[in-house]
mmCIF file of C-alpha atoms in Angstrom:
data_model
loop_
_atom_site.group_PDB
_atom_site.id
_atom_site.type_symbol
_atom_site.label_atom_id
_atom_site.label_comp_id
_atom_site.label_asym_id
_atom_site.label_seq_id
_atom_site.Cartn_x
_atom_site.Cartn_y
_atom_site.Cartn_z
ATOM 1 C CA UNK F 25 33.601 45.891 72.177
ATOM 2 C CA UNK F 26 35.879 48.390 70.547
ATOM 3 C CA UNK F 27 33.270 51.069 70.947
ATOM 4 C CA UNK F 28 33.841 53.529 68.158
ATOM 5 C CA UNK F 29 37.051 53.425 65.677
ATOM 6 C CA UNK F 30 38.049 56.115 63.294
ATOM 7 C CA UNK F 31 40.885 55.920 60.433
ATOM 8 C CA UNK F 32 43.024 56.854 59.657
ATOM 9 C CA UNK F 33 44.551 58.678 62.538
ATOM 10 C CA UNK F 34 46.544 61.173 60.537
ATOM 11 C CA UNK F 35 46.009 62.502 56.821
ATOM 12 C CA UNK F 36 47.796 64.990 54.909
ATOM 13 C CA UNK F 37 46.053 66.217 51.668
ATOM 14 C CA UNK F 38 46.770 69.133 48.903
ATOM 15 C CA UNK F 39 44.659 71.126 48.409
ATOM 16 C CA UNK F 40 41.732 69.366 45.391
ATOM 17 C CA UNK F 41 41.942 66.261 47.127
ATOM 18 C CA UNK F 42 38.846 64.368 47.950
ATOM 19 C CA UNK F 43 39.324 61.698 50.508
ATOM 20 C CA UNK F 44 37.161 59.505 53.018
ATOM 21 C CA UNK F 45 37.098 59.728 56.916
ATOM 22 C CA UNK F 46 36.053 56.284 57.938
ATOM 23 C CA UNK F 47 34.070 55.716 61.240
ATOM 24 C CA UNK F 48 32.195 52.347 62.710
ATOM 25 C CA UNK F 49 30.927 51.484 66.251
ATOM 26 C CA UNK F 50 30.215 48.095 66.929
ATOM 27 C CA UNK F 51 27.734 49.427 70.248
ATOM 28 C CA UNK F 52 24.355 48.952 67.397
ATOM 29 C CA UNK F 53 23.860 52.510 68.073
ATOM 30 C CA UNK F 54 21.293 53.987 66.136
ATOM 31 C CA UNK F 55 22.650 57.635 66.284
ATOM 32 C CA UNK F 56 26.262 58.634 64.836
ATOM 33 C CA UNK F 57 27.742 62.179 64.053
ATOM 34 C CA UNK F 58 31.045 63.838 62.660
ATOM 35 C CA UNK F 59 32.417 66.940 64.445
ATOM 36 C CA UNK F 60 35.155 68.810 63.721
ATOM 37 C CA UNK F 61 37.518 70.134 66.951
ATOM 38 C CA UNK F 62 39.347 74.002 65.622
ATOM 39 C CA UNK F 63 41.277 75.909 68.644
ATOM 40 C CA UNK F 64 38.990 78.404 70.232
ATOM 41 C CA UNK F 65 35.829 76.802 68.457
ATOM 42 C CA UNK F 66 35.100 73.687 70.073
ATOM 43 C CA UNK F 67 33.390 71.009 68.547
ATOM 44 C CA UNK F 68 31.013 72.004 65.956
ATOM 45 C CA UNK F 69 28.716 69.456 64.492
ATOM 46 C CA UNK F 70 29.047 68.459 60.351
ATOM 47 C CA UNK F 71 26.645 65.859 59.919
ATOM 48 C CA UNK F 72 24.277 63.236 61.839
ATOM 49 C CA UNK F 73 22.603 60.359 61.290
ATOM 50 C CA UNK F 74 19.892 59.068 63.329
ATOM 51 C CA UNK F 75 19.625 55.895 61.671
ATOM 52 C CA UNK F 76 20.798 53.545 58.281
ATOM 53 C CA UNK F 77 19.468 55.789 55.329
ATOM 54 C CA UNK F 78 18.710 58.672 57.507
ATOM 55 C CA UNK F 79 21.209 61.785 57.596
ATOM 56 C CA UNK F 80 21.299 65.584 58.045
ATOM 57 C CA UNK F 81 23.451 68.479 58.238
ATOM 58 C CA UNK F 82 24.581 70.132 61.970
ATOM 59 C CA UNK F 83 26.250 73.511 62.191
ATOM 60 C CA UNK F 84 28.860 73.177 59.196
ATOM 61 C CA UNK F 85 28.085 70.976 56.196
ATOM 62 C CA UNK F 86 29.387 73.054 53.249
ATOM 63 C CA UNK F 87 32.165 70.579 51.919
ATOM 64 C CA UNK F 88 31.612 67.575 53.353
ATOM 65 C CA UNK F 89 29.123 64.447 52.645
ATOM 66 C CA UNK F 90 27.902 61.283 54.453
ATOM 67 C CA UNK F 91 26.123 58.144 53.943
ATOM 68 C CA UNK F 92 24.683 55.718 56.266
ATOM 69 C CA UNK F 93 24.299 52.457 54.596
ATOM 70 C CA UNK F 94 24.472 50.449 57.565
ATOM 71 C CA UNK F 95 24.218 50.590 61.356
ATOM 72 C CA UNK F 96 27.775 50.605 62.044
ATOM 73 C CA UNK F 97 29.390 52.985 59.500
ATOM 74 C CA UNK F 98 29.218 56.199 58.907
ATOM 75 C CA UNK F 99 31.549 57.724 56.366
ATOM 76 C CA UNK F 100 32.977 61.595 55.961
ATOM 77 C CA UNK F 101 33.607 62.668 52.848
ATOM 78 C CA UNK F 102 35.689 65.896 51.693
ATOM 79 C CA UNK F 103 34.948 66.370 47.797
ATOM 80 C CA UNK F 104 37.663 69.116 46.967
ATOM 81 C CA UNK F 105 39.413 69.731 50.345
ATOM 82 C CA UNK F 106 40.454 73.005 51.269
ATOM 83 C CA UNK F 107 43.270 74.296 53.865
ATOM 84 C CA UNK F 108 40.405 75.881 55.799
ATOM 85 C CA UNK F 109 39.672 72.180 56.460
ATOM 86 C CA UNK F 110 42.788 71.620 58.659
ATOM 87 C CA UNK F 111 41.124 70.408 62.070
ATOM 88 C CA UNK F 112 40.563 67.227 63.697
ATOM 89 C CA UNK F 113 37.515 65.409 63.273
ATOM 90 C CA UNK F 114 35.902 63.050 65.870
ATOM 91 C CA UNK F 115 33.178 60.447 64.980
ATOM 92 C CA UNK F 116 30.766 60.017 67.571
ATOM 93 C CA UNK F 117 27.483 57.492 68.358
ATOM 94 C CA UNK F 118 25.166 57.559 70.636
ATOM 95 C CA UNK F 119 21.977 54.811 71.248
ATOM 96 C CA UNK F 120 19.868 56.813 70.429
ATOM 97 C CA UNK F 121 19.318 60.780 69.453
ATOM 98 C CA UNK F 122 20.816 62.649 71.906
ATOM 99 C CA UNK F 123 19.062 66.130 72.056
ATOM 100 C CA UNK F 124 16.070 66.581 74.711
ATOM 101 C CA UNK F 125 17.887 62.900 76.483
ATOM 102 C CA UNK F 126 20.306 62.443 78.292
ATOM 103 C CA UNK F 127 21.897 60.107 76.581
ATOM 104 C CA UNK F 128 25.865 59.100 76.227
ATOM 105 C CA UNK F 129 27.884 60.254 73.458
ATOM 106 C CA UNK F 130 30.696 57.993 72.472
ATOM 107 C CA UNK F 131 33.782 59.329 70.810
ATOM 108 C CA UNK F 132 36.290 57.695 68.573
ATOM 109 C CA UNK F 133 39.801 58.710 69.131
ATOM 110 C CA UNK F 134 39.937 60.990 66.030
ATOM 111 C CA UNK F 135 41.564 61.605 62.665
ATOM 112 C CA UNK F 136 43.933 64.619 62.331
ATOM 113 C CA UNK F 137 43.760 66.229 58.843
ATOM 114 C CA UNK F 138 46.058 68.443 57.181
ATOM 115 C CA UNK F 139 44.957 70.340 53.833
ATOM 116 C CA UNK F 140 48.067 72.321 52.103
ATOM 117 C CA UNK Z 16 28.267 84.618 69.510
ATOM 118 C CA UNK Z 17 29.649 81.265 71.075
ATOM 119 C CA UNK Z 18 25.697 79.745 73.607
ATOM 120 C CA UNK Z 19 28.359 78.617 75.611
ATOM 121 C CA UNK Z 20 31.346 80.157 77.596
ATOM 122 C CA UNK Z 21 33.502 78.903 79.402
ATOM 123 C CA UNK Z 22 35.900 80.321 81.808
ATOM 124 C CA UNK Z 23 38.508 80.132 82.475
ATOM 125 C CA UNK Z 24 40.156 78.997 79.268
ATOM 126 C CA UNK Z 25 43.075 77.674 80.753
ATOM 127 C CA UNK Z 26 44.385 76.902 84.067
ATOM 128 C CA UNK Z 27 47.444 75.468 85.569
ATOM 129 C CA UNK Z 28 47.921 74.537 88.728
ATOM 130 C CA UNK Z 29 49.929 72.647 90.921
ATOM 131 C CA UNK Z 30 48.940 68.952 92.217
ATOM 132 C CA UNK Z 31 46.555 69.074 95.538
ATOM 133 C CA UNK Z 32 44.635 72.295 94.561
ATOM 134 C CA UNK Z 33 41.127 72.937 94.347
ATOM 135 C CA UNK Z 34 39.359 74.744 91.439
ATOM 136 C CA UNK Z 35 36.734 75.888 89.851
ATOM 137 C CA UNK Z 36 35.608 75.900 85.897
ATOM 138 C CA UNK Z 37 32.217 77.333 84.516
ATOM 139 C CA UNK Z 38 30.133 76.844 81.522
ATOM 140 C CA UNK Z 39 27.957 80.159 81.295
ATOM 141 C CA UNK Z 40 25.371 81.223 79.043
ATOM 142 C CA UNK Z 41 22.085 83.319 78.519
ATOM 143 C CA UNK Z 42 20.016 80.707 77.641
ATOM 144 C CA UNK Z 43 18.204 78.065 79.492
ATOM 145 C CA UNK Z 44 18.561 74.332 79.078
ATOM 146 C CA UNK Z 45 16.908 70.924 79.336
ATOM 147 C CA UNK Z 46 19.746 69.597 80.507
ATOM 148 C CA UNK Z 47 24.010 69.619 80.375
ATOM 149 C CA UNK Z 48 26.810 67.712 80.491
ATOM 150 C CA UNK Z 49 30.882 67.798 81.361
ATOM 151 C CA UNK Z 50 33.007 65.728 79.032
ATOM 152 C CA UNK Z 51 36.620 65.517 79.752
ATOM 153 C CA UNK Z 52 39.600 65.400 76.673
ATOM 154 C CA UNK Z 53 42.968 63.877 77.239
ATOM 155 C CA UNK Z 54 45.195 65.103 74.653
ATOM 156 C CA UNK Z 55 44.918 62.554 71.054
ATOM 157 C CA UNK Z 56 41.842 61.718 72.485
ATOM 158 C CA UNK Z 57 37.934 62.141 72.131
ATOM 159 C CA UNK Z 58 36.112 63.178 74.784
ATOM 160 C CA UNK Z 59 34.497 60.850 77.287
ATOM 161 C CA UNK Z 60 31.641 61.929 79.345
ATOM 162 C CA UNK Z 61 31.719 62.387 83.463
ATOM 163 C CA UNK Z 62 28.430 63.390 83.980
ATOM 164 C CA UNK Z 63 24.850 65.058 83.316
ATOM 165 C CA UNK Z 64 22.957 66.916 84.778
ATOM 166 C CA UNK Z 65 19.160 67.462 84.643
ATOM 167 C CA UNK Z 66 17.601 69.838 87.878
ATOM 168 C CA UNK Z 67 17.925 73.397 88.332
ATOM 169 C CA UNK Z 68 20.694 73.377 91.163
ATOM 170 C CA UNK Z 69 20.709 69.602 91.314
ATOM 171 C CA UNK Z 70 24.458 68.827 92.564
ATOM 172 C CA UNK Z 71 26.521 65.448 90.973
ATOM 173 C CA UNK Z 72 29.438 63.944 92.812
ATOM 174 C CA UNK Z 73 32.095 61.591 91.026
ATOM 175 C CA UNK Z 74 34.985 60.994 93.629
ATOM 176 C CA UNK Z 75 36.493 64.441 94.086
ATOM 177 C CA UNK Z 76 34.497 66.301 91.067
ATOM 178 C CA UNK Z 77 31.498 68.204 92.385
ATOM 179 C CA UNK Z 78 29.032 69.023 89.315
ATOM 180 C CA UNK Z 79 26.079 71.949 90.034
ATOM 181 C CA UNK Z 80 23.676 73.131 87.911
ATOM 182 C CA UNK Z 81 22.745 76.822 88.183
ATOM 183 C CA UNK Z 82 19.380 76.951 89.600
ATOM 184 C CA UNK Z 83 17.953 78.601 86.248
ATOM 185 C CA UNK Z 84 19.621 76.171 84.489
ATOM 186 C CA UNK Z 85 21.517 78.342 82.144
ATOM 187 C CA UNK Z 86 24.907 77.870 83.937
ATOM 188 C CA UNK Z 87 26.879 75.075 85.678
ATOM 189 C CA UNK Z 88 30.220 74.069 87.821
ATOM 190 C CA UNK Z 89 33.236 72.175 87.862
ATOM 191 C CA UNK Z 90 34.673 71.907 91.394
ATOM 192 C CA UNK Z 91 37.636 69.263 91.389
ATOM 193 C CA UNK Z 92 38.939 69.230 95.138
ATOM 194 C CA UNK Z 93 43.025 68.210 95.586
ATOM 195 C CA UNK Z 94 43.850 68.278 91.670
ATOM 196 C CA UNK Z 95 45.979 65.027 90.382
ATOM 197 C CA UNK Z 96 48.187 65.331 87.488
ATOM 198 C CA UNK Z 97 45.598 62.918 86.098
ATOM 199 C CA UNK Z 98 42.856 65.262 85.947
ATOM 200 C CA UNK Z 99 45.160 67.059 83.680
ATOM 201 C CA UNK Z 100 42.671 67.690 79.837
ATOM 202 C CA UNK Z 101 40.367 69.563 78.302
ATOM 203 C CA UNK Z 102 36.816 70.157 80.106
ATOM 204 C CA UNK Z 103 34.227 70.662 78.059
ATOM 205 C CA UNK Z 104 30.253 71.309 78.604
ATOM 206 C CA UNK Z 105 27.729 70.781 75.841
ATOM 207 C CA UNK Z 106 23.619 71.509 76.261
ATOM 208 C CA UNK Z 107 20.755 70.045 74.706
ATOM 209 C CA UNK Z 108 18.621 72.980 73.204
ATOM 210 C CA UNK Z 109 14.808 72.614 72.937
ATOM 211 C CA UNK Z 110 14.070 72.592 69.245
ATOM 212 C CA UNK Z 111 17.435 72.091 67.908
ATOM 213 C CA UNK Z 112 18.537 68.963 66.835
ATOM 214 C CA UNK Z 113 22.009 68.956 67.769
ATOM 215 C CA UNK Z 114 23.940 68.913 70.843
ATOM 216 C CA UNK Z 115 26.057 72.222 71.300
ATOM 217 C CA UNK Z 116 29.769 72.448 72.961
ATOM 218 C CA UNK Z 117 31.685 75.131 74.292
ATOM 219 C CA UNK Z 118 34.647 76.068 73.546
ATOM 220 C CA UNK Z 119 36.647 73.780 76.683
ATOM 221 C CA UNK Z 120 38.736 75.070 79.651
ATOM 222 C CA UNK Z 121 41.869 73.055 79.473
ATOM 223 C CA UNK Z 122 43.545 72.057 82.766
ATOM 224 C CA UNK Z 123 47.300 71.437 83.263
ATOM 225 C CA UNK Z 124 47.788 70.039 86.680
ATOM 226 C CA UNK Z 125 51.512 70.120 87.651
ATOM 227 C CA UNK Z 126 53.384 67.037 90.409
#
């Protein structure tokens, strides 16, 4: 298994750009999310998906969108990005929804994104 | 207002020390867990934990969970430059649908 995978690793974007975060897990997890990792913030949750066709926003939506067409991917999209969307973004999936379980959260190793 | 604080934010220490982290807040929880970060990478979980002062051992990392269950610990006993990362807790909370993080303590062990 290569659990989850995230590309690219590294992005650099001007400002306007619109690019896609790519993220699969080959685990058939039902639950995946996108967080975004800012020093002194933590990890601060974007969007979930608790199943193909099924998505929501977390914490901090406003410029970002997903899809969930399949099990195993889960793509982040910036539309316009924006220098306040420097940070480093971590996919993660899960079997199933984690809140009120105790269930395992699997990380991808993360894309780093600059926005000038 | 961060739910969840954690102290202290960094720490450096030299290899074979013991310490401490914590993961504070006012509110109570279902249940937590510790996640540790190597640098370029995501974080992996170590443990949860589910009881009101229920204790977790994983070789020399002692996990407790306040008895209210609104705070827990990090002991790591005889620190190895491989514990060196980023600790971070994250809480389930009832009626949210999301899982919440603090902001990390980040550990620099030193040979």
């Amino acid at each position: 298994n290569a659990g989850v995978t995230q590309t690219p690793k590294f992005q650099v974007l001007k400002t306007g750009q619109s690019m896609t975060l790519q993220c699969a897990q080959d685990m058939n997890h039902e639950y995946m999310s996108w967080y975004r990792q800012d020093p002194g913030m933590g990890l601060r949750l974007i969007h979930y998906s608790v199943g193909a066709g099924i998505t929501d926003q977390g914490e901090v939506p406003n410029g970002y969108n997903v899809s969930r067409s399949t099990t195993e991917d889960f793509p982040l999209r910036l539309l316009s990005a924006a220098p306040s969307q420097t940070s480093v973004y971590f996919c993660a999936s899960s079997y199933s929804y984690p809140w009120g379980r105790q269930e395992t959260q699997y990380f991808g190793p993360g894309t780093r994104l600059l926005v000038l | 207002t961060q739910l969840l604080e954690q102290s202290p934010q960094f720490l450096s220490i030299q290899e074979g020390e013991n310490l401490t982290v914590y993961c504070n807040s006012s509110s109570v929880f279902s249940s937590l867990q510790w996640y540790r970060q190597e640098p370029g990478e995501g974080p992996v979980l170590l443990v949860t934990v589910v009881t009101g002062g229920e204790v977790k051992k994983l070789k020399r990392l002692t996990f407790q969970f306040g008895d209210a269950r609104k705070d827990s610990s990090l002991h790591i006993t005889a620190a190895q430059p491989g514990d060196t990362g980023l600790y971070l807790c994250a809480v389930f909370v009832r009626g949210y649908q999301k899982v919440t993080f603090g902001t990390g303590t980040k550990l620099q062990v030193i040979p």
